[in-house]
């Protein structure tokens, strides 16, 4: 199957093979071809260039992209889209003045979602999750990571991970799976963190590994959740099963989790709303990708990740949604890119780089996704008619998606 896009107003994010991540000043550049064409063949990007260079060849379909932008699809490297029900009530409680922390202390929060999930069948959970996955694909997400962490029992964590596996099997976009058993203490272990950590390490991890249900391991390293010591213990144990760390850290407090993550060669550290100079220093010269989740900051009214400090220090940065029922009931990468510009002072170039090339790195897809590169998957967004790419974050709240392509097929 050959698909040709012609008269593309701007073809965004042209990269040579082998570019894995963009750091510091590199993020300021977004290579573009104006008035371009692009050919996809059997699901991959096979060639592209300026319209003047387009020769005649046989194709199965031609799309006229006059006035439109063609770009790599968004990559959402941090989500929790497998969950049951919602937490609308907590949303209202927060409007009335309770904080996220106060709600959690009252027995709401993550354990509330866990109770709902435990009482939901695998089939029903799959149906609810499919609706979210399809929703985010229509908004331009063409590769995604999904975490467990709303089960909090061995059985329910495995149920979540099996649902993720089924999504992986039934959809063409890359789906990466992360085991987040250490998301919060379940009610039965409220005063027994050590007991729960033991359950995770001795019982859950071996089962997750045996069924081959996850590539990554995550932990919520935060006051009131899990300690740096727990983080180190879990990451060491998970490494024996070949699970790479990607962790929730520095959301409300800086307690040394970034240092532990770096020591354990984490692929990413996510949230980072609260960063001190030592945290930035610890990330320098490492292979760990910092990931910001600005729609979580918007929804909870907490600080935004200090993107300028991170990038100006020469570090890379990726953006993701954090789509989940408690802190971010939204999976809109277009909005995330806008918020990064509006609230985190990232330029459109930096934000688009963070949501494509660097996001691909954060879920191990650098070789195959995240840029317009010959041989990479034809996972693409065709926008509607817009003046230029800066208009995408500028017109916040709009999606400007004409069509989404996964492996060269229009969704
Ligand atoms: O990434 N911070 C930890 N976990 C989720 C929120 C979980 C919830 O409230 O349900 C997050 O924001
Ligand atoms: Fe999260």
XYZ file of C-alpha atoms and ligand atoms in Angstrom:
424
model
C 0.000 0.000 0.000
C 1.477 3.331 -1.131
C 0.086 6.604 0.145
C 1.302 9.962 -1.139
C 0.799 13.297 0.624
C 1.439 16.250 -1.679
C 1.418 20.043 -1.397
C 2.107 19.765 2.346
C 2.370 23.320 3.635
C 4.841 22.288 6.384
C 6.347 18.856 6.909
C 7.527 18.928 10.541
C 10.229 17.197 12.494
C 12.547 15.933 9.752
C 15.388 14.024 11.382
C 18.284 11.875 10.312
C 18.271 8.286 11.486
C 19.919 7.763 14.853
C 18.737 10.919 16.649
C 17.464 9.546 19.928
C 16.861 12.589 22.118
C 17.218 16.361 22.059
C 18.771 18.197 24.992
C 19.079 21.825 25.992
C 19.584 24.183 23.030
C 18.961 21.336 20.552
C 15.317 21.522 21.550
C 14.992 25.010 20.071
C 15.219 23.684 16.535
C 12.396 22.020 14.687
C 13.446 21.075 11.157
C 10.711 21.736 8.591
C 10.273 21.355 4.836
C 7.808 23.822 3.346
C 5.727 22.821 0.322
C 6.616 19.171 0.649
C 5.549 15.674 -0.314
C 5.802 12.429 1.652
C 5.339 8.840 0.569
C 4.434 5.960 2.873
C 4.896 2.383 1.808
C 3.631 -0.637 3.735
C 3.142 1.396 6.875
C 6.525 3.128 6.865
C 7.781 6.513 5.735
C 9.639 5.660 2.539
C 10.579 9.064 1.112
C 9.857 12.788 1.226
C 11.122 16.056 -0.187
C 10.217 19.432 -1.637
C 7.382 19.521 -4.182
C 9.830 20.490 -6.947
C 11.525 17.133 -6.494
C 8.351 15.034 -6.761
C 8.529 12.666 -9.712
C 5.674 10.597 -11.079
C 5.111 7.248 -9.447
C 2.210 4.867 -8.999
C 0.455 5.094 -5.674
C -2.744 3.660 -4.201
C -3.950 6.953 -2.771
C -2.954 10.618 -2.968
C -3.892 13.154 -0.308
C -3.734 16.838 -1.158
C -2.404 18.560 1.977
C -2.617 22.127 0.694
C -2.607 24.537 3.656
C -2.050 21.690 6.129
C 0.769 20.418 8.307
C 1.970 16.818 8.300
C 3.913 15.756 11.372
C 4.745 12.722 13.501
C 1.828 11.723 15.740
C 2.034 12.631 19.412
C 3.624 10.095 21.719
C 2.102 9.912 25.170
C 4.754 8.343 27.384
C 2.822 8.475 30.677
C -0.821 7.458 31.124
C -3.085 5.491 33.415
C -5.976 5.003 30.942
C -6.949 1.597 32.300
C -9.220 2.510 35.214
C -12.770 1.939 36.361
C -15.389 4.665 36.730
C -14.230 8.147 37.639
C -13.598 10.453 40.616
C -15.962 13.288 39.811
C -16.915 13.578 43.466
C -13.320 14.351 44.485
C -13.204 16.991 41.756
C -16.174 18.713 43.380
C -14.616 18.277 46.850
C -11.511 20.074 45.618
C -13.595 22.900 44.165
C -15.138 23.249 47.601
C -11.710 23.635 49.163
C -10.194 20.237 50.005
C -6.688 19.578 48.697
C -5.592 16.458 46.805
C -3.660 15.468 49.927
C -6.623 15.990 52.257
C -8.816 13.866 49.990
C -6.211 11.087 50.029
C -5.958 11.286 53.838
C -9.749 10.936 54.074
C -9.514 7.602 52.234
C -10.199 8.970 48.763
C -7.652 9.151 45.974
C -5.932 6.132 44.471
C -7.411 3.510 46.873
C -10.850 4.812 45.872
C -10.102 3.982 42.229
C -8.663 0.633 43.350
C -11.892 -0.341 45.044
C -13.863 0.449 41.905
C -11.429 -1.473 39.737
C -11.413 -4.529 41.987
C -15.199 -4.680 41.601
C -15.112 -4.340 37.802
C -14.759 -7.371 35.522
C -11.823 -7.634 33.134
C -14.232 -7.381 30.168
C -15.885 -4.228 31.494
C -12.504 -2.691 32.344
C -11.355 -3.427 28.796
C -14.442 -1.719 27.340
C -13.938 1.414 29.459
C -10.253 1.533 28.531
C -10.884 1.036 24.817
C -13.116 4.107 24.820
C -10.256 6.190 26.267
C -7.671 4.737 23.912
C -9.824 5.471 20.874
C -10.528 8.958 22.203
C -6.831 9.825 22.483
C -6.003 8.372 19.072
C -8.537 10.731 17.469
C -6.661 13.566 19.229
C -3.408 12.523 17.560
C -1.766 10.100 19.994
C -0.090 7.387 17.932
C 2.008 5.607 20.599
C 1.217 5.281 24.272
C 2.417 3.971 27.611
C -0.143 2.645 30.109
C 0.416 1.881 33.784
C -1.185 -0.496 36.234
C -1.513 0.811 39.808
C -5.259 0.973 40.409
C -5.454 -2.710 41.376
C -3.317 -2.769 44.534
C -3.921 -6.512 44.998
C -2.031 -9.150 43.055
C -5.189 -10.248 41.291
C -6.359 -6.754 40.367
C -2.907 -5.584 39.240
C -2.677 -8.613 36.942
C -6.181 -7.861 35.664
C -5.104 -4.331 34.708
C -1.956 -5.562 33.015
C -3.926 -8.166 31.042
C -6.235 -5.415 29.840
C -3.183 -3.435 28.690
C -1.924 -6.556 26.919
C -5.244 -6.948 25.136
C -5.135 -3.311 23.999
C -1.646 -3.991 22.677
C -2.892 -6.983 20.708
C -5.999 -5.313 19.321
C -4.620 -1.924 18.272
C -1.916 -1.065 15.762
C -0.222 1.726 17.700
C 2.673 0.830 20.022
C 1.394 0.270 23.569
C 3.995 0.002 26.345
C 3.089 -1.481 29.682
C 4.286 -0.397 33.118
C 3.808 -2.221 36.429
C 2.880 0.367 39.093
C 1.854 -1.851 41.998
C 3.589 0.702 44.262
C 1.130 3.499 43.465
C -0.434 3.865 46.933
C -1.007 1.742 50.010
C -4.203 -0.282 49.719
C -6.632 0.225 52.613
C -5.722 -3.140 54.208
C -2.057 -2.110 54.347
C -2.649 1.466 55.485
C -0.336 1.000 58.466
C 1.896 -1.651 56.971
C 3.983 -0.217 54.154
C 6.662 -2.837 54.616
C 4.115 -5.616 54.277
C 2.803 -4.146 51.051
C 6.309 -3.686 49.614
C 6.972 -7.328 50.437
C 3.791 -8.346 48.622
C 4.866 -6.340 45.559
C 8.397 -7.694 45.470
C 7.790 -11.313 46.493
C 4.438 -11.983 44.883
C 3.399 -9.417 42.273
C 6.717 -8.880 40.480
C 7.413 -12.582 39.820
C 3.891 -13.060 38.450
C 4.070 -9.965 36.258
C 7.404 -11.186 34.906
C 6.236 -14.774 34.423
C 3.258 -13.670 32.325
C 5.477 -11.127 30.574
C 2.975 -8.376 31.317
C 5.209 -5.309 31.615
C 8.355 -3.775 30.190
C 8.671 -1.037 32.806
C 8.339 -0.670 36.561
C 7.095 2.452 38.344
C 6.673 3.641 41.949
C 5.132 6.800 43.421
C 8.166 8.047 45.365
C 6.557 10.707 47.557
C 5.881 11.648 51.180
C 2.871 9.663 52.377
C 3.272 7.102 49.568
C 6.626 5.315 49.103
C 10.084 6.197 50.389
C 13.391 6.473 48.590
C 14.391 3.234 50.317
C 11.274 1.478 48.940
C 12.155 2.883 45.522
C 15.681 1.500 45.639
C 14.481 -1.900 46.832
C 11.823 -2.150 44.152
C 14.049 -0.989 41.320
C 16.777 -3.465 42.293
C 14.277 -6.311 42.483
C 12.616 -5.358 39.201
C 15.928 -5.200 37.362
C 16.402 -8.916 38.014
C 13.275 -9.496 35.937
C 14.441 -7.153 33.187
C 12.024 -4.332 34.040
C 13.354 -0.821 33.385
C 12.339 1.952 35.818
C 10.167 4.935 34.887
C 9.103 6.599 38.090
C 6.685 9.126 39.612
C 8.851 11.526 41.547
C 9.073 15.121 42.860
C 5.347 15.781 42.385
C 4.804 17.425 45.780
C 8.157 17.071 47.552
C 11.803 16.603 46.597
C 12.956 13.694 48.768
C 15.884 12.285 46.791
C 13.956 10.020 44.439
C 15.603 11.414 41.319
C 19.023 10.428 42.605
C 17.759 6.891 43.290
C 16.187 6.716 39.818
C 19.384 7.832 38.119
C 21.441 5.314 40.119
C 19.115 2.601 38.842
C 19.348 3.865 35.248
C 15.726 4.864 34.994
C 14.541 5.537 31.462
C 12.491 8.473 32.729
C 11.586 10.476 35.831
C 8.087 11.894 35.635
C 6.203 14.847 37.237
C 9.094 16.987 38.631
C 6.824 19.836 39.697
C 9.156 20.471 42.634
C 12.842 20.516 41.697
C 15.837 21.718 43.667
C 19.315 22.401 42.223
C 20.626 19.003 43.379
C 17.874 17.265 41.426
C 18.811 19.084 38.229
C 22.460 18.324 38.840
C 21.729 14.627 39.371
C 20.165 14.370 35.909
C 23.146 15.858 34.093
C 25.078 13.460 31.890
C 22.597 10.623 32.463
C 20.384 8.662 30.069
C 17.277 9.454 32.141
C 14.577 11.555 30.432
C 12.765 14.147 32.576
C 9.018 14.115 31.778
C 6.616 16.972 32.557
C 2.846 16.548 32.893
C 1.373 20.050 32.647
C -2.288 19.049 32.453
C -1.878 17.486 35.914
C -0.620 20.842 37.204
C -3.567 22.579 35.571
C -6.138 20.213 37.052
C -4.686 20.085 40.582
C -3.590 23.723 40.687
C -0.044 22.738 41.645
C 3.214 24.233 40.288
C 4.273 23.475 36.731
C 7.500 21.585 36.128
C 10.273 24.208 35.763
C 10.930 23.475 32.103
C 13.178 26.495 31.613
C 15.499 25.457 34.446
C 15.642 21.933 33.028
C 16.241 22.862 29.390
C 18.540 25.808 30.127
C 20.669 23.465 32.203
C 21.254 21.487 28.984
C 18.887 18.654 29.899
C 16.265 17.068 27.642
C 12.546 17.199 28.471
C 9.538 15.190 27.311
C 5.838 15.980 27.709
C 2.989 13.562 28.457
C -0.629 13.719 29.624
C -0.751 11.554 32.793
C -4.371 10.706 31.787
C -5.877 9.234 34.993
C -9.090 9.562 37.042
C -7.629 11.526 39.966
C -5.136 14.146 38.900
C -5.634 14.418 35.120
C -8.873 13.184 33.583
C -7.726 14.269 30.120
C -5.565 12.635 27.462
C -5.218 15.567 25.121
C -1.622 15.949 23.933
C -2.582 19.058 21.926
C -3.556 20.768 25.170
C -0.382 19.507 26.870
C 1.734 21.116 24.136
C -0.200 24.397 24.513
C 0.157 24.380 28.296
C 3.888 23.758 27.971
C 4.136 26.973 25.956
C 1.686 29.035 27.988
C 2.569 27.949 31.514
C 6.101 26.589 31.244
C 7.573 29.115 28.799
C 8.579 26.493 26.294
C 8.703 27.646 22.681
C 6.486 25.827 20.162
C 9.626 24.135 18.798
C 10.662 22.900 22.247
C 7.166 21.699 23.087
C 6.724 19.807 19.806
C 10.178 18.223 20.202
C 9.232 17.230 23.758
C 5.995 15.558 22.614
C 7.535 13.658 19.680
C 11.283 12.874 19.609
C 11.878 13.045 23.373
C 8.573 11.343 24.135
C 9.588 8.456 21.859
C 12.812 8.130 23.859
C 10.851 7.983 27.118
C 9.152 4.772 25.980
C 11.999 3.189 24.060
C 10.661 4.011 20.592
C 13.457 6.241 19.299
C 14.397 3.824 16.535
C 10.944 3.546 15.055
C 8.766 6.545 16.002
C 8.752 10.231 16.871
C 10.079 11.869 13.716
C 9.820 12.104 9.940
C 12.667 9.779 9.094
C 12.904 7.272 6.277
C 12.080 3.797 7.578
C 10.166 4.977 10.643
C 6.516 4.052 11.123
C 4.040 6.240 9.223
C 2.293 7.312 12.436
C 1.246 10.786 11.452
C -1.017 13.726 12.135
C -2.436 15.688 9.227
C -3.737 18.966 10.624
C -6.587 20.979 9.243
C -5.742 24.251 7.493
C -3.575 26.353 9.822
C -1.185 29.239 9.097
C 1.927 27.525 10.555
C 2.966 25.122 13.304
C 3.140 27.838 15.967
C -0.616 28.172 15.561
C -1.086 24.692 17.096
C -0.097 25.623 20.682
C -1.284 29.211 20.190
C -4.894 28.212 19.546
C -5.099 26.356 22.866
C -8.095 24.135 23.429
C -8.531 23.394 19.723
C -7.123 20.208 18.257
C -6.734 21.060 14.558
C -6.643 17.421 13.583
C -7.833 16.547 10.084
C -6.736 12.892 10.181
C -4.528 10.530 12.122
C -2.544 7.725 10.477
C -1.137 4.644 12.189
C 1.233 2.529 10.114
C 0.122 4.483 7.050
C -3.574 3.707 7.619
C -6.058 6.464 8.258
C -7.778 5.896 11.599
O 0.466 10.604 38.167
N 0.848 10.848 41.310
C 0.488 9.685 41.279
N -0.361 9.120 40.448
C -1.228 9.796 39.528
C -2.501 10.254 40.136
C -3.257 9.168 40.703
C -4.648 9.454 41.132
O -4.948 10.462 41.803
O -5.490 8.622 40.792
C -0.470 10.918 38.876
O -0.793 12.101 39.027
Fe 0.981 9.416 36.624
